[in-house]
Amino acid sequence: MAPDMTTYLTSDLHLGHLNIIRFCDRPFPGVGAMNARLAELWNETVTPEDTVWVLGDVALGSLDESLAWVGRLAGRKILVPGNHDRCWAGDRALRTGTPEDRARRRAAAHDRYLAAGFAEIRDSPVETVVGGHPVLLSHFPYEGDSHGEDRHVEHRPVDRGGWVVHGHVHTSWRQRGRQVNVGVDAWGGRPVATETVGSLIDEGPRELAPLPWS
């Protein structure tokens, strides 16, 4: 019998990013401990047969060192890039120069993340079904931010009355209305199963605070 397969959602690991520890009050003395604990929590949760949607901001710092952690994470990983990912369509380096230059740099950026261990990269928000509900998977919520003002407004999905599953806001909320934040800072450092997100949607729009770190 084939093993059960689960789909998970997560965001904003910020592997290798020293300042995120202070900014989000993550309980680590440095990036080495943070990276190791994020990988441990991931691999305690996800099996090699599972799929994980990573909704952006996977790695910063020394990118070659930070991205190397992706290959240590279990499951089939699909990236929807965020504003801190070098393969994000809105990255300044991918929006300057001739069309040929932009296409070349974009292909090279994609190849870098694919080589690190992602199976796919989706450049735009993805329409899918979570727990029987149609949702949009996006790095950005419809509105709200972790910096007190809405950044990257031109890259945000349009609110047409549906649900959005997102990252970007770190500790600002776990759920706000029809916005469900699957970032690690809202879920104790772990990816969250689609069944869990579907249960939140079943309960309807409401306000939920982040969970503590595992």
Coordinates of C-alpha atoms in Angstrom, one line a residue:
M1 CA 0.0 0.0 0.0
A2 CA 1.4 3.4 -0.9
P3 CA 2.1 5.7 2.1
D4 CA -0.3 8.5 2.9
M5 CA 0.7 11.8 1.3
T6 CA 0.0 15.1 2.9
T7 CA 0.3 18.6 1.5
Y8 CA 1.7 21.3 3.7
L9 CA 2.0 25.1 3.5
T10 CA 4.7 27.3 5.0
S11 CA 6.5 30.6 4.4
D12 CA 9.1 33.0 5.6
L13 CA 11.8 30.7 6.9
H14 CA 14.4 33.4 6.3
L15 CA 17.2 30.8 6.5
G16 CA 20.5 32.5 7.2
H17 CA 18.9 35.9 8.1
L18 CA 20.4 37.1 11.4
N19 CA 18.2 40.2 11.8
I20 CA 15.0 38.1 11.6
I21 CA 15.9 36.6 15.0
R22 CA 15.6 40.0 16.7
F23 CA 12.8 41.3 14.4
C24 CA 10.5 38.4 15.1
D25 CA 11.8 37.4 18.6
R26 CA 12.8 34.0 17.4
P27 CA 14.3 31.9 20.3
F28 CA 17.8 31.4 18.9
P29 CA 21.3 32.7 19.7
G30 CA 22.3 32.8 16.0
V31 CA 21.5 31.7 12.4
G32 CA 23.2 28.4 12.8
A33 CA 20.9 27.3 15.6
M34 CA 17.9 28.8 13.8
N35 CA 18.6 27.0 10.5
A36 CA 19.2 23.7 12.3
R37 CA 16.0 24.0 14.3
L38 CA 13.8 25.0 11.3
A39 CA 15.1 22.0 9.5
E40 CA 14.5 19.7 12.5
L41 CA 10.9 21.0 12.9
W42 CA 10.3 20.6 9.1
N43 CA 11.6 17.0 9.0
E44 CA 9.7 16.0 12.1
T45 CA 6.5 17.1 10.3
V46 CA 7.1 16.4 6.6
T47 CA 7.9 13.0 5.0
P48 CA 9.7 12.4 1.7
E49 CA 6.3 11.6 0.1
D50 CA 4.7 14.9 1.1
T51 CA 4.4 18.1 -0.8
V52 CA 5.2 21.5 0.7
W53 CA 4.2 24.8 -0.8
V54 CA 6.7 27.5 0.4
L55 CA 5.0 30.9 0.0
G56 CA 8.2 32.9 -0.2
D57 CA 11.2 34.4 1.6
V58 CA 13.0 31.1 2.0
A59 CA 16.6 32.3 2.5
L60 CA 18.7 35.4 3.0
G61 CA 22.2 36.2 4.2
S62 CA 25.0 34.3 2.4
L63 CA 22.6 32.9 -0.2
D64 CA 24.7 29.9 -1.3
E65 CA 25.0 28.8 2.3
S66 CA 21.4 29.5 3.2
L67 CA 19.9 27.9 0.1
A68 CA 21.9 24.7 0.8
W69 CA 19.5 24.0 3.7
V70 CA 16.6 23.6 1.2
G71 CA 18.1 20.3 0.0
R72 CA 18.0 19.0 3.6
L73 CA 14.2 19.5 3.9
A74 CA 12.0 16.5 3.2
G75 CA 9.2 16.4 0.6
R76 CA 8.5 17.8 -2.8
K77 CA 8.9 21.6 -2.5
I78 CA 7.2 24.2 -4.6
L79 CA 8.1 27.8 -4.3
V80 CA 5.8 30.8 -4.7
P81 CA 8.5 33.5 -4.4
G82 CA 8.3 36.4 -2.0
N83 CA 9.9 39.8 -2.0
H84 CA 13.2 38.5 -0.4
D85 CA 13.7 35.7 -2.9
R86 CA 16.2 36.5 -5.7
C87 CA 13.9 34.7 -8.2
W88 CA 10.9 36.9 -7.3
A89 CA 9.5 38.6 -10.5
G90 CA 9.5 42.0 -8.6
D91 CA 13.2 41.8 -7.7
R92 CA 15.0 45.0 -9.0
A93 CA 17.7 43.0 -10.7
L94 CA 15.1 41.2 -12.8
R95 CA 13.4 44.4 -13.9
T96 CA 16.3 46.3 -15.3
G97 CA 18.2 46.1 -18.6
T98 CA 17.1 44.9 -22.0
P99 CA 14.5 42.2 -22.3
E100 CA 17.2 39.7 -23.2
D101 CA 19.2 40.7 -20.1
R102 CA 16.1 40.3 -17.9
A103 CA 15.2 36.9 -19.4
R104 CA 18.7 35.7 -18.9
R105 CA 18.9 36.8 -15.3
R106 CA 15.5 35.5 -14.5
A107 CA 16.4 32.0 -15.9
A108 CA 19.6 32.0 -13.9
A109 CA 17.7 32.9 -10.7
H110 CA 15.2 30.2 -11.3
D111 CA 17.9 27.7 -11.9
R112 CA 19.7 28.6 -8.7
Y113 CA 16.6 27.9 -6.6
L114 CA 15.7 24.7 -8.6
A115 CA 19.3 23.4 -8.1
A116 CA 18.9 24.1 -4.4
G117 CA 16.0 21.6 -4.1
F118 CA 12.8 23.1 -5.3
A119 CA 10.8 21.0 -7.8
E120 CA 8.8 24.0 -9.2
I121 CA 8.7 27.8 -9.0
R122 CA 5.4 29.5 -9.6
D123 CA 5.9 33.2 -10.4
S124 CA 2.3 34.2 -9.8
P125 CA -0.3 33.5 -7.0
V126 CA -1.8 30.0 -7.4
E127 CA -5.5 29.2 -7.4
T128 CA -6.1 25.9 -5.7
V129 CA -8.4 24.0 -3.3
V130 CA -7.6 23.7 0.4
G131 CA -9.8 21.6 2.6
G132 CA -12.5 21.7 0.0
H133 CA -12.4 25.5 -0.3
P134 CA -11.1 27.5 -3.3
V135 CA -8.1 29.6 -2.1
L136 CA -5.3 31.7 -3.5
L137 CA -1.7 30.9 -2.5
S138 CA 0.3 34.0 -2.4
H139 CA 3.3 35.4 -0.5
F140 CA 1.4 38.6 0.1
P141 CA -2.0 39.0 1.9
Y142 CA -4.7 41.2 0.5
E143 CA -3.7 43.9 3.1
G144 CA -1.5 44.3 6.1
D145 CA 2.2 44.0 6.7
S146 CA 4.8 43.4 9.4
H147 CA 6.2 46.9 9.2
G148 CA 3.1 48.9 10.0
E149 CA 2.4 49.9 6.4
D150 CA 1.5 48.0 3.3
R151 CA 4.6 47.5 1.1
H152 CA 4.6 46.1 -2.4
V153 CA 1.0 47.0 -3.0
E154 CA 1.3 46.5 -6.7
H155 CA 2.3 42.8 -6.2
R156 CA -0.6 42.0 -3.9
P157 CA -3.5 39.8 -5.0
V158 CA -6.9 41.5 -5.5
D159 CA -9.5 40.7 -2.9
R160 CA -12.5 39.4 -4.8
G161 CA -14.2 38.0 -1.7
G162 CA -12.3 34.7 -1.4
W163 CA -9.7 33.3 0.9
V164 CA -5.9 33.9 0.6
V165 CA -3.3 31.8 2.2
H166 CA -0.1 33.8 2.5
G167 CA 3.1 34.7 4.4
H168 CA 4.9 38.0 4.6
V169 CA 3.4 39.3 7.9
H170 CA 5.5 37.1 10.3
T171 CA 4.1 37.7 13.8
S172 CA 1.3 40.1 12.9
W173 CA -1.4 37.4 12.9
R174 CA -2.2 33.7 12.2
Q175 CA -5.6 34.6 10.8
R176 CA -7.1 37.9 10.0
G177 CA -10.5 37.8 8.4
R178 CA -10.2 35.7 5.2
Q179 CA -6.4 35.8 5.3
V180 CA -4.5 32.8 6.8
N181 CA -0.8 33.3 7.5
V182 CA 1.2 30.1 7.2
G183 CA 4.6 31.7 8.0
V184 CA 6.8 29.8 10.5
D185 CA 6.5 32.7 13.0
A186 CA 2.8 32.0 13.2
W187 CA 2.9 28.2 13.5
G188 CA 5.7 27.4 16.0
G189 CA 8.3 27.0 13.3
R190 CA 6.5 24.2 11.5
P191 CA 4.8 23.7 8.1
V192 CA 1.0 23.5 8.5
A193 CA -1.1 20.8 6.8
T194 CA -3.8 21.8 4.4
E195 CA -6.3 20.0 6.5
T196 CA -5.5 22.4 9.4
V197 CA -5.9 25.4 7.2
G198 CA -9.1 24.0 5.8
S199 CA -10.5 23.7 9.3
L200 CA -9.7 27.4 10.0
I201 CA -11.6 28.3 6.8
D202 CA -14.5 26.1 7.9
E203 CA -14.8 28.3 11.1
G204 CA -15.1 31.4 8.9
P205 CA -13.4 34.8 9.1
R206 CA -11.9 35.7 12.5
E207 CA -8.8 36.9 14.3
L208 CA -6.2 34.4 15.5
A209 CA -2.8 35.2 17.1
P210 CA 0.4 33.3 16.3
L211 CA 1.3 30.1 18.1
P212 CA 4.5 30.0 20.2
W213 CA 7.6 28.4 18.9
S214 CA 8.0 24.7 19.4

